[in-house]
Short mmCIF file of N, CA and C in Angstrom, two decimals:
data_model
loop_
_atom_site.label_atom_id
_atom_site.label_comp_id
_atom_site.label_asym_id
_atom_site.label_seq_id
_atom_site.Cartn_x
_atom_site.Cartn_y
_atom_site.Cartn_z
N MET A 14 -6.98 10.69 -5.56
CA MET A 14 -7.66 9.43 -4.81
C MET A 14 -8.38 9.96 -4.01
N SER A 15 -9.72 8.98 -4.08
CA SER A 15 -10.81 9.11 -3.23
C SER A 15 -10.50 9.09 -1.63
N THR A 16 -11.31 9.84 -0.92
CA THR A 16 -11.19 9.57 0.31
C THR A 16 -11.15 8.07 0.84
N ARG A 17 -12.12 7.29 0.61
CA ARG A 17 -12.31 5.81 0.63
C ARG A 17 -11.08 5.34 0.25
N GLY A 18 -10.62 5.44 -0.96
CA GLY A 18 -9.20 4.88 -1.40
C GLY A 18 -7.84 5.22 -0.50
N MET A 19 -7.89 6.19 -0.53
CA MET A 19 -6.66 6.95 0.28
C MET A 19 -6.78 6.24 2.01
N ASN A 20 -8.08 6.35 2.54
CA ASN A 20 -8.11 5.50 3.85
C ASN A 20 -7.87 4.50 3.88
N PHE A 21 -8.53 3.28 2.65
CA PHE A 21 -8.29 2.08 2.79
C PHE A 21 -6.47 1.82 2.41
N LEU A 22 -6.11 2.58 1.71
CA LEU A 22 -4.68 2.31 1.83
C LEU A 22 -3.59 2.65 2.67
N HIS A 23 -4.09 3.62 3.40
CA HIS A 23 -3.15 3.89 5.02
C HIS A 23 -3.28 2.80 5.60
N LYS A 24 -4.74 2.59 5.85
CA LYS A 24 -4.88 1.11 6.67
C LYS A 24 -4.40 -0.25 6.40
N TRP A 25 -4.28 -0.39 5.06
CA TRP A 25 -3.69 -1.43 4.44
C TRP A 25 -2.25 -1.68 4.60
N ILE A 26 -2.01 -0.44 4.17
CA ILE A 26 0.12 -0.21 4.47
C ILE A 26 0.31 -0.57 5.87
N ALA A 27 -0.53 0.07 7.07
CA ALA A 27 -0.23 -0.21 8.14
C ALA A 27 -0.28 -1.76 8.62
N SER A 28 -1.49 -2.12 8.25
CA SER A 28 -1.46 -3.77 8.81
C SER A 28 -1.17 -4.75 7.96
N ASP A 29 -1.06 -4.60 6.60
CA ASP A 29 -0.51 -5.69 5.60
C ASP A 29 1.03 -5.78 5.07
N ILE A 30 1.75 -4.66 5.68
CA ILE A 30 3.12 -4.73 4.89
C ILE A 30 4.00 -5.52 6.40
N PRO A 31 4.21 -6.43 5.96
CA PRO A 31 5.36 -6.98 6.89
C PRO A 31 6.46 -6.28 7.40
N GLU A 32 6.85 -6.45 8.80
CA GLU A 32 8.03 -5.62 9.13
C GLU A 32 9.30 -5.87 8.28
N THR A 33 9.48 -7.20 7.92
CA THR A 33 10.79 -7.59 7.01
C THR A 33 10.54 -7.53 5.74
N ALA A 34 9.50 -6.86 5.40
CA ALA A 34 9.33 -6.63 3.63
C ALA A 34 10.70 -6.13 3.17
N PRO A 35 11.28 -6.77 2.06
CA PRO A 35 12.31 -5.89 1.67
C PRO A 35 11.77 -5.48 0.05
N PRO A 36 12.34 -4.10 -0.04
CA PRO A 36 11.84 -2.87 -0.51
C PRO A 36 12.43 -3.42 -2.31
N ASP A 37 12.10 -4.77 -2.60
CA ASP A 37 12.93 -5.02 -3.76
C ASP A 37 11.63 -5.23 -4.98
N ALA A 38 11.34 -5.25 -6.35
CA ALA A 38 10.78 -5.00 -7.10
C ALA A 38 9.60 -7.05 -7.04
N VAL A 39 10.34 -7.47 -6.29
CA VAL A 39 9.21 -8.83 -6.79
C VAL A 39 8.56 -8.64 -5.60
N SER A 40 9.25 -8.06 -4.19
CA SER A 40 8.06 -8.14 -3.39
C SER A 40 6.91 -7.09 -3.17
N ILE A 41 7.55 -5.74 -3.64
CA ILE A 41 6.46 -5.03 -3.92
C ILE A 41 5.52 -5.02 -5.01
N GLY A 42 6.03 -5.86 -6.05
CA GLY A 42 4.86 -6.57 -6.77
C GLY A 42 3.98 -7.29 -6.30
N GLU A 43 4.08 -8.21 -5.31
CA GLU A 43 3.40 -8.92 -4.50
C GLU A 43 2.24 -8.17 -3.65
N LEU A 44 3.21 -7.32 -2.75
CA LEU A 44 2.28 -6.58 -1.95
C LEU A 44 1.23 -5.60 -3.15
N THR A 45 1.71 -5.17 -3.82
CA THR A 45 0.88 -4.32 -5.14
C THR A 45 -0.10 -5.23 -5.57
N HIS A 46 -0.04 -6.85 -5.82
CA HIS A 46 -1.52 -7.60 -6.37
C HIS A 46 -2.09 -7.56 -5.10
N LYS A 47 -1.71 -7.94 -3.70
CA LYS A 47 -2.60 -8.29 -2.70
C LYS A 47 -3.40 -6.95 -2.11
N LEU A 48 -2.92 -5.91 -2.32
CA LEU A 48 -3.47 -4.72 -2.24
C LEU A 48 -4.59 -4.59 -3.28
N LEU A 49 -4.81 -4.86 -4.71
CA LEU A 49 -5.50 -4.30 -5.13
C LEU A 49 -6.66 -5.61 -4.83
N ALA A 50 -6.16 -6.72 -5.05
CA ALA A 50 -7.13 -8.08 -4.77
C ALA A 50 -7.95 -7.52 -3.89
N ASP A 51 -7.27 -7.12 -2.49
CA ASP A 51 -7.82 -6.97 -1.05
C ASP A 51 -9.28 -5.87 -1.20
N ALA A 52 -8.69 -4.92 -2.09
CA ALA A 52 -9.36 -3.63 -2.30
C ALA A 52 -10.81 -4.20 -3.07
N LYS A 53 -10.58 -5.18 -4.12
CA LYS A 53 -11.68 -5.08 -5.17
C LYS A 53 -12.43 -6.24 -4.19
N ALA A 54 -12.24 -6.78 -3.05
CA ALA A 54 -13.04 -7.88 -2.23
C ALA A 54 -13.53 -6.93 -1.54
N VAL A 55 -13.31 -5.82 -1.28
CA VAL A 55 -14.28 -4.65 -0.52
C VAL A 55 -15.02 -3.27 -1.45
N GLY A 56 -14.53 -3.96 -2.93
CA GLY A 56 -15.69 -2.95 -3.51
C GLY A 56 -15.14 -1.71 -3.84
N ILE A 57 -13.80 -1.49 -3.57
CA ILE A 57 -13.09 -0.50 -3.92
C ILE A 57 -12.10 -0.73 -5.00
N LYS A 58 -12.41 0.16 -6.25
CA LYS A 58 -11.74 -0.03 -7.39
C LYS A 58 -10.44 0.44 -7.87
N ARG A 59 -9.50 0.04 -8.46
CA ARG A 59 -8.32 0.61 -8.74
C ARG A 59 -8.29 1.97 -8.91
N ILE A 60 -9.13 2.55 -9.81
CA ILE A 60 -8.95 4.19 -9.98
C ILE A 60 -9.15 4.52 -9.08
N GLU A 61 -9.87 4.54 -8.11
CA GLU A 61 -9.78 5.12 -6.68
C GLU A 61 -8.53 5.19 -6.05
N LEU A 62 -7.55 3.89 -5.93
CA LEU A 62 -6.34 4.05 -5.48
C LEU A 62 -5.44 5.00 -6.47
N ASP A 63 -5.47 4.63 -7.56
CA ASP A 63 -5.04 5.26 -8.62
C ASP A 63 -4.72 7.11 -9.19
N GLU A 64 -6.10 7.48 -8.40
CA GLU A 64 -6.74 9.09 -8.92
C GLU A 64 -5.44 10.07 -8.70
N ASP A 65 -4.54 9.99 -7.61
CA ASP A 65 -3.84 11.00 -7.08
C ASP A 65 -2.56 10.66 -6.79
N VAL A 66 -2.11 8.89 -6.79
CA VAL A 66 -1.07 8.31 -6.65
C VAL A 66 -0.39 8.19 -7.77
N ASP A 67 0.90 8.98 -7.75
CA ASP A 67 1.61 8.83 -9.03
C ASP A 67 2.43 7.18 -9.38
N SER A 68 2.76 6.34 -8.07
CA SER A 68 3.14 5.09 -8.22
C SER A 68 3.09 4.24 -7.16
N LEU A 69 2.09 3.38 -6.79
CA LEU A 69 2.10 2.32 -5.80
C LEU A 69 3.52 1.65 -5.38
N TYR A 70 4.05 1.46 -6.39
CA TYR A 70 5.45 1.35 -6.18
C TYR A 70 6.40 2.07 -5.21
N ARG A 71 6.32 3.22 -5.75
CA ARG A 71 6.95 4.32 -4.82
C ARG A 71 6.33 4.45 -3.20
N ILE A 72 5.11 4.05 -2.75
CA ILE A 72 4.52 4.40 -1.80
C ILE A 72 5.04 2.98 -0.82
N PHE A 73 4.85 2.19 -1.80
CA PHE A 73 5.46 0.56 -1.09
C PHE A 73 6.97 0.95 -0.66
N VAL A 74 7.23 1.32 -1.21
CA VAL A 74 9.06 1.75 -0.87
C VAL A 74 9.40 2.38 0.15
N GLU A 75 8.44 3.96 -0.06
CA GLU A 75 8.84 4.94 1.10
C GLU A 75 8.39 3.81 2.48
N ALA A 76 6.93 3.27 2.49
CA ALA A 76 6.64 2.74 3.35
C ALA A 76 7.28 1.68 4.10
N ILE A 77 8.30 0.89 3.03
CA ILE A 77 8.95 0.02 3.36
C ILE A 77 10.27 0.53 4.47
N ALA A 78 10.95 1.67 3.83
CA ALA A 78 11.80 2.27 4.13
C ALA A 78 11.72 3.21 5.40
N HIS A 79 10.60 3.58 5.84
CA HIS A 79 10.24 4.41 7.02
C HIS A 79 9.75 3.74 7.88
N PHE A 80 9.74 2.36 7.63
CA PHE A 80 9.25 1.37 8.64
C PHE A 80 10.05 1.34 9.69
N ASP A 81 9.60 1.89 11.28
CA ASP A 81 10.74 1.53 12.11
C ASP A 81 9.84 1.01 13.51
N ALA A 82 10.12 -0.50 13.19
CA ALA A 82 10.02 -1.71 13.98
C ALA A 82 10.60 -1.34 15.40
N GLY A 83 10.06 -1.86 16.50
CA GLY A 83 10.37 -1.42 17.79
C GLY A 83 10.65 -0.22 18.05
N ILE A 84 10.59 1.05 17.77
CA ILE A 84 10.83 2.35 17.88
C ILE A 84 9.64 2.87 18.88
N PRO A 85 9.91 3.00 20.03
CA PRO A 85 8.35 3.32 20.76
C PRO A 85 8.08 5.03 20.50
N GLU A 86 6.36 5.04 20.48
CA GLU A 86 6.15 6.47 20.24
C GLU A 86 6.07 7.28 20.88
#
């Protein structure tokens, strides 16, 4: 993944995945569609996101599963 693509993905996940997002196929499909549309809007091509990522689906499942809302750092 390009550095630009990786930075975009990390920032997008941090700001655009809702705290209550369920880790189901429909929700993750919607998140993937939104991610790709937002990336395209800022000039990032899907290839920049796919280069080093096995599965956006898996990344979203892991991000949702590891989201610890309300836990102080």
